[in-house]
PDB file of C-alpha atoms in Angstrom:
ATOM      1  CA  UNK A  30     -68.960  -5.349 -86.758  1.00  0.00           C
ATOM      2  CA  UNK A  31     -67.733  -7.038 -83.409  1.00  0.00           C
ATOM      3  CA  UNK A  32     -64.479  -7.951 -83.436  1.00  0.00           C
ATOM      4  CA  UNK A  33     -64.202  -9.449 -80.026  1.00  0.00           C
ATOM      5  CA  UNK A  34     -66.059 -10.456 -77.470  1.00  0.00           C
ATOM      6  CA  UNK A  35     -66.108  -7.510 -75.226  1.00  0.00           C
ATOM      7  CA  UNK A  36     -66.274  -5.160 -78.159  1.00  0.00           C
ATOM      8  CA  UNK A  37     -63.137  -3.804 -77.058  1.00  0.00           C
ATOM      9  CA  UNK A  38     -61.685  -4.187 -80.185  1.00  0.00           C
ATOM     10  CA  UNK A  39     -62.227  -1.320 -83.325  1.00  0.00           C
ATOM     11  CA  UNK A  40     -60.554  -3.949 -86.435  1.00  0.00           C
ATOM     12  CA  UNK A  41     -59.597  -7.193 -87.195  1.00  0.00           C
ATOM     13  CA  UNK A  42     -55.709  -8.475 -86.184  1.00  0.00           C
ATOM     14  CA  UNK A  43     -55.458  -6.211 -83.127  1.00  0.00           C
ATOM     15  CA  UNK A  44     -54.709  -6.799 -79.890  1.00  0.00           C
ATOM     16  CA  UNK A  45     -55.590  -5.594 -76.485  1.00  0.00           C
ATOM     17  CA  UNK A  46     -52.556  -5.114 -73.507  1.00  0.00           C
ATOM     18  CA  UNK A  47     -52.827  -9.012 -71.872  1.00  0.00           C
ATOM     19  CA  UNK A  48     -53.765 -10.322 -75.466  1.00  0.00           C
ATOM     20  CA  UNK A  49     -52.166 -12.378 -78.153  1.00  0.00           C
ATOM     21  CA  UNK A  50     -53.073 -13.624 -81.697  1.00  0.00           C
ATOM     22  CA  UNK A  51     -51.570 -16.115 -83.689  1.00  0.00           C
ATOM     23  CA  UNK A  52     -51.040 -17.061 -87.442  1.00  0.00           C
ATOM     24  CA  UNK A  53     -49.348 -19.414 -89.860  1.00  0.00           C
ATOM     25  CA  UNK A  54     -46.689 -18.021 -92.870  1.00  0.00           C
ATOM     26  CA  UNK A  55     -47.251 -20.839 -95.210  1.00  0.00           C
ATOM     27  CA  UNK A  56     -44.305 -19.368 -97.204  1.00  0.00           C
ATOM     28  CA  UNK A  57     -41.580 -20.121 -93.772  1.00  0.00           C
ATOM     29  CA  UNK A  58     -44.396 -22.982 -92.781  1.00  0.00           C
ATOM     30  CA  UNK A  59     -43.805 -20.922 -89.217  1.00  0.00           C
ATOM     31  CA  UNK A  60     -46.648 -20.101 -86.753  1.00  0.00           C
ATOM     32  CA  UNK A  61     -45.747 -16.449 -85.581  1.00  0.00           C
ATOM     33  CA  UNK A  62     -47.675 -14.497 -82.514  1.00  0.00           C
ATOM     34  CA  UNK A  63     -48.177 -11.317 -81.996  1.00  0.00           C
ATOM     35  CA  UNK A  64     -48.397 -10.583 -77.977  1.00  0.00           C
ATOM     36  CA  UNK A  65     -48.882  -7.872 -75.438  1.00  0.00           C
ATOM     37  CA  UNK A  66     -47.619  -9.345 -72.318  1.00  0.00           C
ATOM     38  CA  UNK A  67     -45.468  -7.358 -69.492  1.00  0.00           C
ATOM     39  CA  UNK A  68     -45.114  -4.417 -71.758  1.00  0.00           C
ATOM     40  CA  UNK A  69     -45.847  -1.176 -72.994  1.00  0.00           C
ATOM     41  CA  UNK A  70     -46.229  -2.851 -76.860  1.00  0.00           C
ATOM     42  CA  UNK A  71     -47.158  -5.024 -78.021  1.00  0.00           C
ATOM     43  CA  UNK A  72     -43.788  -7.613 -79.933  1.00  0.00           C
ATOM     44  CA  UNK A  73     -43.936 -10.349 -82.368  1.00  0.00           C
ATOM     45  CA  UNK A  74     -42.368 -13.859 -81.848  1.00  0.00           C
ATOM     46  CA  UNK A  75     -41.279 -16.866 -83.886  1.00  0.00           C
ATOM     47  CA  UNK A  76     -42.676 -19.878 -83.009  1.00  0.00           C
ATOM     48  CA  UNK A  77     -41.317 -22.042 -85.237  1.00  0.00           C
ATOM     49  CA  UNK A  78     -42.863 -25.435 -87.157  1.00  0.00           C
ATOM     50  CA  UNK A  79     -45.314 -27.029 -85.408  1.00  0.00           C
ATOM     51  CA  UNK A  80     -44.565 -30.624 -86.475  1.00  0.00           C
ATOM     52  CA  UNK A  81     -45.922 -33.809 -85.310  1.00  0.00           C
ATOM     53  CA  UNK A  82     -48.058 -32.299 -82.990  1.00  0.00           C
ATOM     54  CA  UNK A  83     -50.672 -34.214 -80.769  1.00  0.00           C
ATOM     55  CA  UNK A  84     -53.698 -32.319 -80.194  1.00  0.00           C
ATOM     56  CA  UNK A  85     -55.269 -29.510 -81.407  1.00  0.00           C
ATOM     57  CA  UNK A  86     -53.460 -26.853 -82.717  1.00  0.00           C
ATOM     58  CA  UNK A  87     -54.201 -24.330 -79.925  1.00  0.00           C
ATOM     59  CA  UNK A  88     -52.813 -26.723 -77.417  1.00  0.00           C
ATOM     60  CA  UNK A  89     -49.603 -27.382 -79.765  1.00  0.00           C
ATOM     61  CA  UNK A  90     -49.099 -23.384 -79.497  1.00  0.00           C
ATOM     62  CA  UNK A  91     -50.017 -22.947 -75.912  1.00  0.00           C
ATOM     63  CA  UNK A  92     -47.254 -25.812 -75.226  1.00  0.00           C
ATOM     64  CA  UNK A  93     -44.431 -24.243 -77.377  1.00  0.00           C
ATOM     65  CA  UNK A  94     -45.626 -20.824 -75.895  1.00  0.00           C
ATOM     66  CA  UNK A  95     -46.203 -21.270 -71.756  1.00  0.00           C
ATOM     67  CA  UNK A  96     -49.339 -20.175 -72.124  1.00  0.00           C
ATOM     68  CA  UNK A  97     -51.173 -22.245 -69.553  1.00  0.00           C
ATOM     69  CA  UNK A  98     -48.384 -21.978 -66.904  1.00  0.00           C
ATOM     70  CA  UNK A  99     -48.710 -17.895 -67.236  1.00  0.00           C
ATOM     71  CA  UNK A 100     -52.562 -18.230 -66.765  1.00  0.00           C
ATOM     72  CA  UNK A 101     -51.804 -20.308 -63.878  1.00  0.00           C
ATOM     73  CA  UNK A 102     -49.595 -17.605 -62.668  1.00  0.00           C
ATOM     74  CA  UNK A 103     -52.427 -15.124 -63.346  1.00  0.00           C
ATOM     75  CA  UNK A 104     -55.062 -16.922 -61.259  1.00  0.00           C
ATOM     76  CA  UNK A 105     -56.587 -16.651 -57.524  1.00  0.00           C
ATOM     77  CA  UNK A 106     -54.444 -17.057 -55.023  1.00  0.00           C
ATOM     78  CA  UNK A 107     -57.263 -18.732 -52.925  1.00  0.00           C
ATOM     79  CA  UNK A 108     -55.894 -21.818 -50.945  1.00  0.00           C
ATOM     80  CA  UNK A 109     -58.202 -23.750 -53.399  1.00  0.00           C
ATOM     81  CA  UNK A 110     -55.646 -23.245 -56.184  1.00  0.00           C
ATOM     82  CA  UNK A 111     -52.984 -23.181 -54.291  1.00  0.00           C
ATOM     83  CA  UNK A 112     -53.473 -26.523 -53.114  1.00  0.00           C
ATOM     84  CA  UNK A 113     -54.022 -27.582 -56.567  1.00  0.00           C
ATOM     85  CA  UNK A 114     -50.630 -26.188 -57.862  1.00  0.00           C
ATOM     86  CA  UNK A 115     -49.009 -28.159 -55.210  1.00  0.00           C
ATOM     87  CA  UNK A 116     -50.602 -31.114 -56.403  1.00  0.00           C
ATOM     88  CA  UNK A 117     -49.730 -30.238 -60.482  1.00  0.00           C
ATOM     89  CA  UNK A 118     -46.321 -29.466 -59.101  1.00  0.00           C
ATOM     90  CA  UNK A 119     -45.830 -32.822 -56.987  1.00  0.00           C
ATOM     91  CA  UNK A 120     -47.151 -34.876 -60.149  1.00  0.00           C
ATOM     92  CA  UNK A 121     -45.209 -32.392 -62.608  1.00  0.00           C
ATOM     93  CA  UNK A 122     -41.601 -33.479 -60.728  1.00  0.00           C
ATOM     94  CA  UNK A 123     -42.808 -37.154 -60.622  1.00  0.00           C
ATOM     95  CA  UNK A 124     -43.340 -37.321 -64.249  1.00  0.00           C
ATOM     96  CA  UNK A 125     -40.364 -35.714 -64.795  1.00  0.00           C
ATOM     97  CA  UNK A 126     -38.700 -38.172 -62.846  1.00  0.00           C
ATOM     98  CA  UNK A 127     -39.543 -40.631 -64.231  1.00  0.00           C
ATOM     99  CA  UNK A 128     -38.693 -39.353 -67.715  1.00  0.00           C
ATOM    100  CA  UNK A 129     -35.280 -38.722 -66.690  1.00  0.00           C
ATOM    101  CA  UNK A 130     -35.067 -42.157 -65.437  1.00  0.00           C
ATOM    102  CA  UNK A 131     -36.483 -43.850 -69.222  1.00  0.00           C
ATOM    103  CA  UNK A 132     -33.564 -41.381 -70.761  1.00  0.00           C
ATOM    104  CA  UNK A 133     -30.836 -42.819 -68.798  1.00  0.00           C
ATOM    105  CA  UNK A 134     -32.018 -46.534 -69.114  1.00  0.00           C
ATOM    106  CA  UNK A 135     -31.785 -45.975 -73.147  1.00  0.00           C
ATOM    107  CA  UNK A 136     -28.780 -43.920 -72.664  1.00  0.00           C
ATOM    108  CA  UNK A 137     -27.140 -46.819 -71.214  1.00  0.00           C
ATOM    109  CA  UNK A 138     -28.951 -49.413 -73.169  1.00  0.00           C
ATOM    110  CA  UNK A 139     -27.302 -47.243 -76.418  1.00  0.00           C
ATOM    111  CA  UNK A 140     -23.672 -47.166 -74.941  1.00  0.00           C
ATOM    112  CA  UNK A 141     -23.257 -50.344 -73.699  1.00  0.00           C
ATOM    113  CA  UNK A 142     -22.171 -53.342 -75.556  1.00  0.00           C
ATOM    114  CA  UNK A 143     -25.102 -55.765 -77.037  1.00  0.00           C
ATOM    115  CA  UNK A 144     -23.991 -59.386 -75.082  1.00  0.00           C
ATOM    116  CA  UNK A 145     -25.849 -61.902 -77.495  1.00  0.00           C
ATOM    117  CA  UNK A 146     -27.553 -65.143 -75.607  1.00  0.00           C
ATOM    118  CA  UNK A 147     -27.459 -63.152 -72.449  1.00  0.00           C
ATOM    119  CA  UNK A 148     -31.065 -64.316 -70.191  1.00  0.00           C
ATOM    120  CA  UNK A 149     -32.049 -61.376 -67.667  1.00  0.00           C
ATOM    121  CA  UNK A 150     -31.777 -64.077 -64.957  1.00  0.00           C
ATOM    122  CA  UNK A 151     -28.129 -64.639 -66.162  1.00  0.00           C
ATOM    123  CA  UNK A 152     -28.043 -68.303 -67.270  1.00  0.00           C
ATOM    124  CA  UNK A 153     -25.705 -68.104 -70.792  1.00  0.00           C
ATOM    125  CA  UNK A 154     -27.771 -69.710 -74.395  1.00  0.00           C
ATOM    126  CA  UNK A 155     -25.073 -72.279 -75.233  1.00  0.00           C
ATOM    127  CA  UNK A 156     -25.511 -71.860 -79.193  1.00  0.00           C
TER     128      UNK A 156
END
């Protein structure tokens, strides 16, 4: 039987140095991986619940896990790519900008004290 597409692989559940597999305990409700990354063996890690997720499930686990950033990492170094990591970094620190500037708005919207028959352009409701 082929267990993977190379045929590198002699069983099921096993894992090749630069491979991973994941799997759900339905007992912890935890997804767990099993990963051979930057090491000698291969190490298992926790992932935790994966709870109102959008998506697929692979791209729920890839997000929790870094995945796509460390295949980004792993890729040509052409000027191609590197041109297009500028450009996911430039819109990367934009969104995050942006973000940070929604969390301080509701931060302060949450603090603040709620002035009742207040109009944005100032005038006072006279109830």
């Amino acid at each position: 039987m082929r267990y993977s597409f190379t045929g590198k692989l002699d069983g099921p559940r096993k894992i090749l140095p630069g491979g991973y597999i994941s799997w759900h305990d339905p007992v912890s409700d935890h997804w767990w991986q099993q990963i051979w990354f930057d090491s000698d063996q291969p190490r298992f890690r926790d992932l935790g619940r994966l709870t109102a997720r959008a998506g697929s499930l692979r791209s729920a686990i890839d997000s929790r896990t870094g995945t796509i950033a460390r295949i980004a990492a792993s890729g040509p170094q052409s000027d191609r790519f590197a041109a297009a990591r500028a450009l996911t970094a430039a819109v990367k620190e934009s969104t995050q900008s942006r973000a940070n500037g929604w969390r301080s708005r509701v931060d302060e919207l949450q603090a603040g004290p709620v002035v009742e028959g207040t109009w944005e352009d100032g005038d006072q409701d006279n109830e």
